[in-house]
Amino acid sequence: MARTRSRHLPADERRAATVAAVITLAAEQNPGAITTAAIAERMGLTQGALFRHFQTKETILQAAMAWVTERLLARVDEATRGVASPLEAIEAAFMTHVEFVSEHPGVPRMIFGELQHSRESLPRRAVQALLKSYGERLRPLFEAGKAQGELDAELDVDSAAISFIGAIQGLVMQSLLAGNVAHIRRDAPGVFAIYRRGISAVT
């Protein structure tokens, strides 16, 4: 892949280009093995130039996770906005997340990598904040579905949110094992159909 041409970019664009380089590299290799030297090389910069915008590798990864949080949640919000049926909104959120991951395969690798570490770090806290914010978007949909009779009246919304995210993580893991991110698009409808049956009201 061609290096990012960012030698003469303004500061904000340089930081955005750094994040893009990290996410691209994470799709190609173990995110934990990505070095600042590799990031700088991908961007066509020296490490010194890179560190004028980020103090450490940890702050670069934190910025990357902030980018993921902003973009992913914005797309989920857009996909669910104005959808009258809570169950259809839940499905829209699921498929939107799947599409985002298929477009940015480095993202789940970064998330898995951070969650594997037991030590606290800026990137790990950013991942935890993402999952918390995601859950806060899902729970009202589950509650609305229960209120409208679409979902099981006894549904535990916290468990439903955990299972929702877990189903996507399972799809991601299978696609990584297969070495083909396109599998997540192929398999997502079937997985959601099973999930949907598990949360829907019995008719």
XYZ file of C-alpha atoms in Angstrom:
203
model
C 0.000 0.000 0.000
C 1.291 3.489 -0.825
C 2.523 5.602 2.025
C 0.318 8.406 3.266
C 1.578 11.703 1.797
C 1.432 13.945 4.848
C 4.777 15.724 4.967
C 3.284 19.206 4.501
C -0.155 18.786 6.073
C -1.561 21.200 8.693
C -1.490 19.906 12.283
C -5.105 18.685 12.399
C -4.779 16.891 9.080
C -1.450 15.401 10.163
C -3.085 13.949 13.286
C -5.961 12.574 11.182
C -3.458 11.051 8.750
C -1.633 9.436 11.678
C -4.848 7.819 12.880
C -5.595 6.573 9.353
C -2.100 5.082 9.125
C -2.517 3.251 12.438
C -5.880 1.764 11.468
C -4.482 0.644 8.111
C -1.437 -0.935 9.749
C -3.669 -2.702 12.295
C -5.456 -4.433 9.407
C -2.129 -5.746 8.138
C -0.394 -6.899 11.322
C -0.711 -7.444 15.053
C -1.682 -4.004 16.424
C 0.499 -4.577 19.477
C 3.536 -4.877 17.218
C 2.966 -1.548 15.468
C 5.833 0.808 16.255
C 6.080 4.558 15.942
C 8.827 3.930 13.405
C 6.384 1.922 11.266
C 3.736 4.626 11.574
C 6.193 7.332 10.590
C 7.476 5.259 7.673
C 3.921 4.654 6.410
C 3.335 8.412 6.499
C 6.665 9.294 4.916
C 7.800 11.152 8.055
C 10.533 10.945 10.641
C 9.636 9.830 14.161
C 10.601 13.297 15.330
C 7.951 14.836 13.081
C 5.390 12.341 14.388
C 6.160 13.186 18.015
C 5.532 16.868 17.380
C 1.841 15.928 17.289
C 1.688 12.989 19.704
C 3.705 12.570 22.867
C 3.731 8.754 22.874
C 2.517 5.708 20.978
C -0.190 5.387 23.634
C -1.607 8.812 22.771
C -1.622 7.840 19.086
C -3.664 4.727 19.877
C -5.961 6.771 22.095
C -6.593 9.151 19.200
C -7.305 6.197 16.920
C -9.895 4.818 19.346
C -11.469 8.271 19.678
C -11.810 8.336 15.890
C -13.452 4.895 15.945
C -15.863 5.924 18.699
C -16.926 9.101 16.936
C -17.397 7.503 13.509
C -19.011 4.245 14.592
C -21.504 5.777 17.004
C -22.415 8.501 14.517
C -23.206 5.859 11.912
C -25.261 3.830 14.379
C -27.173 6.976 15.376
C -27.864 7.781 11.734
C -28.978 4.236 10.958
C -31.440 4.076 13.859
C -32.779 7.626 13.702
C -36.469 7.764 12.797
C -36.928 3.989 12.603
C -40.369 3.371 14.108
C -39.867 -0.288 14.952
C -37.349 -0.819 17.794
C -36.552 -4.294 16.479
C -35.818 -2.908 13.028
C -33.659 -0.201 14.619
C -31.707 -2.867 16.507
C -31.144 -4.734 13.245
C -30.079 -1.501 11.524
C -27.519 -0.875 14.280
C -26.199 -4.426 13.940
C -25.779 -4.265 10.172
C -24.278 -0.777 10.330
C -21.682 -1.986 12.811
C -20.891 -4.956 10.585
C -20.463 -2.668 7.579
C -18.160 -0.358 9.546
C -15.964 -3.274 10.593
C -15.826 -4.633 7.053
C -14.658 -1.213 5.842
C -12.082 -0.865 8.647
C -10.814 -4.365 9.511
C -8.026 -2.928 11.632
C -10.551 -1.589 14.143
C -11.654 -4.882 15.760
C -8.049 -6.042 15.882
C -7.185 -2.901 17.849
C -10.153 -3.354 20.196
C -9.338 -7.015 20.857
C -5.709 -6.104 21.413
C -6.498 -3.470 24.025
C -9.033 -5.607 25.885
C -6.486 -8.429 26.186
C -4.253 -6.263 28.368
C -4.942 -6.288 32.100
C -3.095 -3.034 32.722
C -4.897 0.267 32.487
C -3.906 2.526 29.612
C -5.327 5.433 27.651
C -6.318 3.249 24.667
C -7.913 0.619 26.942
C -9.959 3.284 28.710
C -11.015 4.616 25.293
C -12.252 1.124 24.312
C -14.141 0.814 27.595
C -15.748 4.218 26.987
C -16.776 3.120 23.484
C -18.472 -0.021 24.799
C -20.210 1.969 27.531
C -21.516 4.563 25.065
C -22.625 1.815 22.700
C -24.586 0.109 25.452
C -26.257 3.403 26.349
C -27.567 3.585 22.768
C -28.817 0.016 22.699
C -30.689 -0.111 26.003
C -33.397 2.430 25.054
C -34.090 0.418 21.906
C -34.564 -2.737 23.951
C -36.792 -0.928 26.429
C -38.883 0.535 23.602
C -39.176 -2.909 22.035
C -40.467 -4.346 25.303
C -42.931 -1.472 25.718
C -44.275 -1.929 22.179
C -44.582 -5.688 22.488
C -41.913 -6.499 19.883
C -39.475 -7.934 22.402
C -39.871 -10.407 25.239
C -41.415 -8.554 28.178
C -38.961 -10.310 30.537
C -35.899 -9.456 28.427
C -32.861 -8.403 30.482
C -31.721 -5.347 28.521
C -28.181 -5.409 29.927
C -27.725 -9.031 28.883
C -29.292 -8.258 25.501
C -26.774 -5.461 24.933
C -23.867 -7.717 25.923
C -25.130 -10.460 23.591
C -25.565 -7.951 20.745
C -21.947 -6.826 20.967
C -20.794 -10.403 21.559
C -22.507 -11.580 18.377
C -20.590 -8.989 16.359
C -17.344 -9.891 18.097
C -17.961 -13.542 17.209
C -18.471 -12.619 13.562
C -15.264 -10.605 13.642
C -13.320 -13.479 15.190
C -14.561 -15.914 12.558
C -13.632 -13.534 9.749
C -10.149 -13.073 11.227
C -9.673 -16.835 11.504
C -10.832 -17.238 7.908
C -8.513 -14.461 6.787
C -11.338 -12.859 4.843
C -13.217 -9.902 6.289
C -15.892 -10.302 3.603
C -17.192 -13.268 5.603
C -18.615 -10.921 8.206
C -20.978 -9.398 5.633
C -21.978 -12.830 4.379
C -22.661 -14.314 7.798
C -24.199 -11.308 9.586
C -27.837 -11.766 8.427
C -27.962 -15.364 9.645
C -26.400 -14.527 12.985
C -28.779 -11.626 13.537
C -31.762 -13.836 12.645
C -30.820 -16.173 15.504
C -30.266 -13.235 17.863
C -33.600 -11.722 16.829
C -35.465 -14.923 17.668
C -33.856 -14.926 21.089
C -35.037 -11.433 22.068
C -38.381 -11.246 20.257
C -41.738 -11.612 21.976
C -43.293 -15.053 21.617
C -46.197 -14.930 19.163
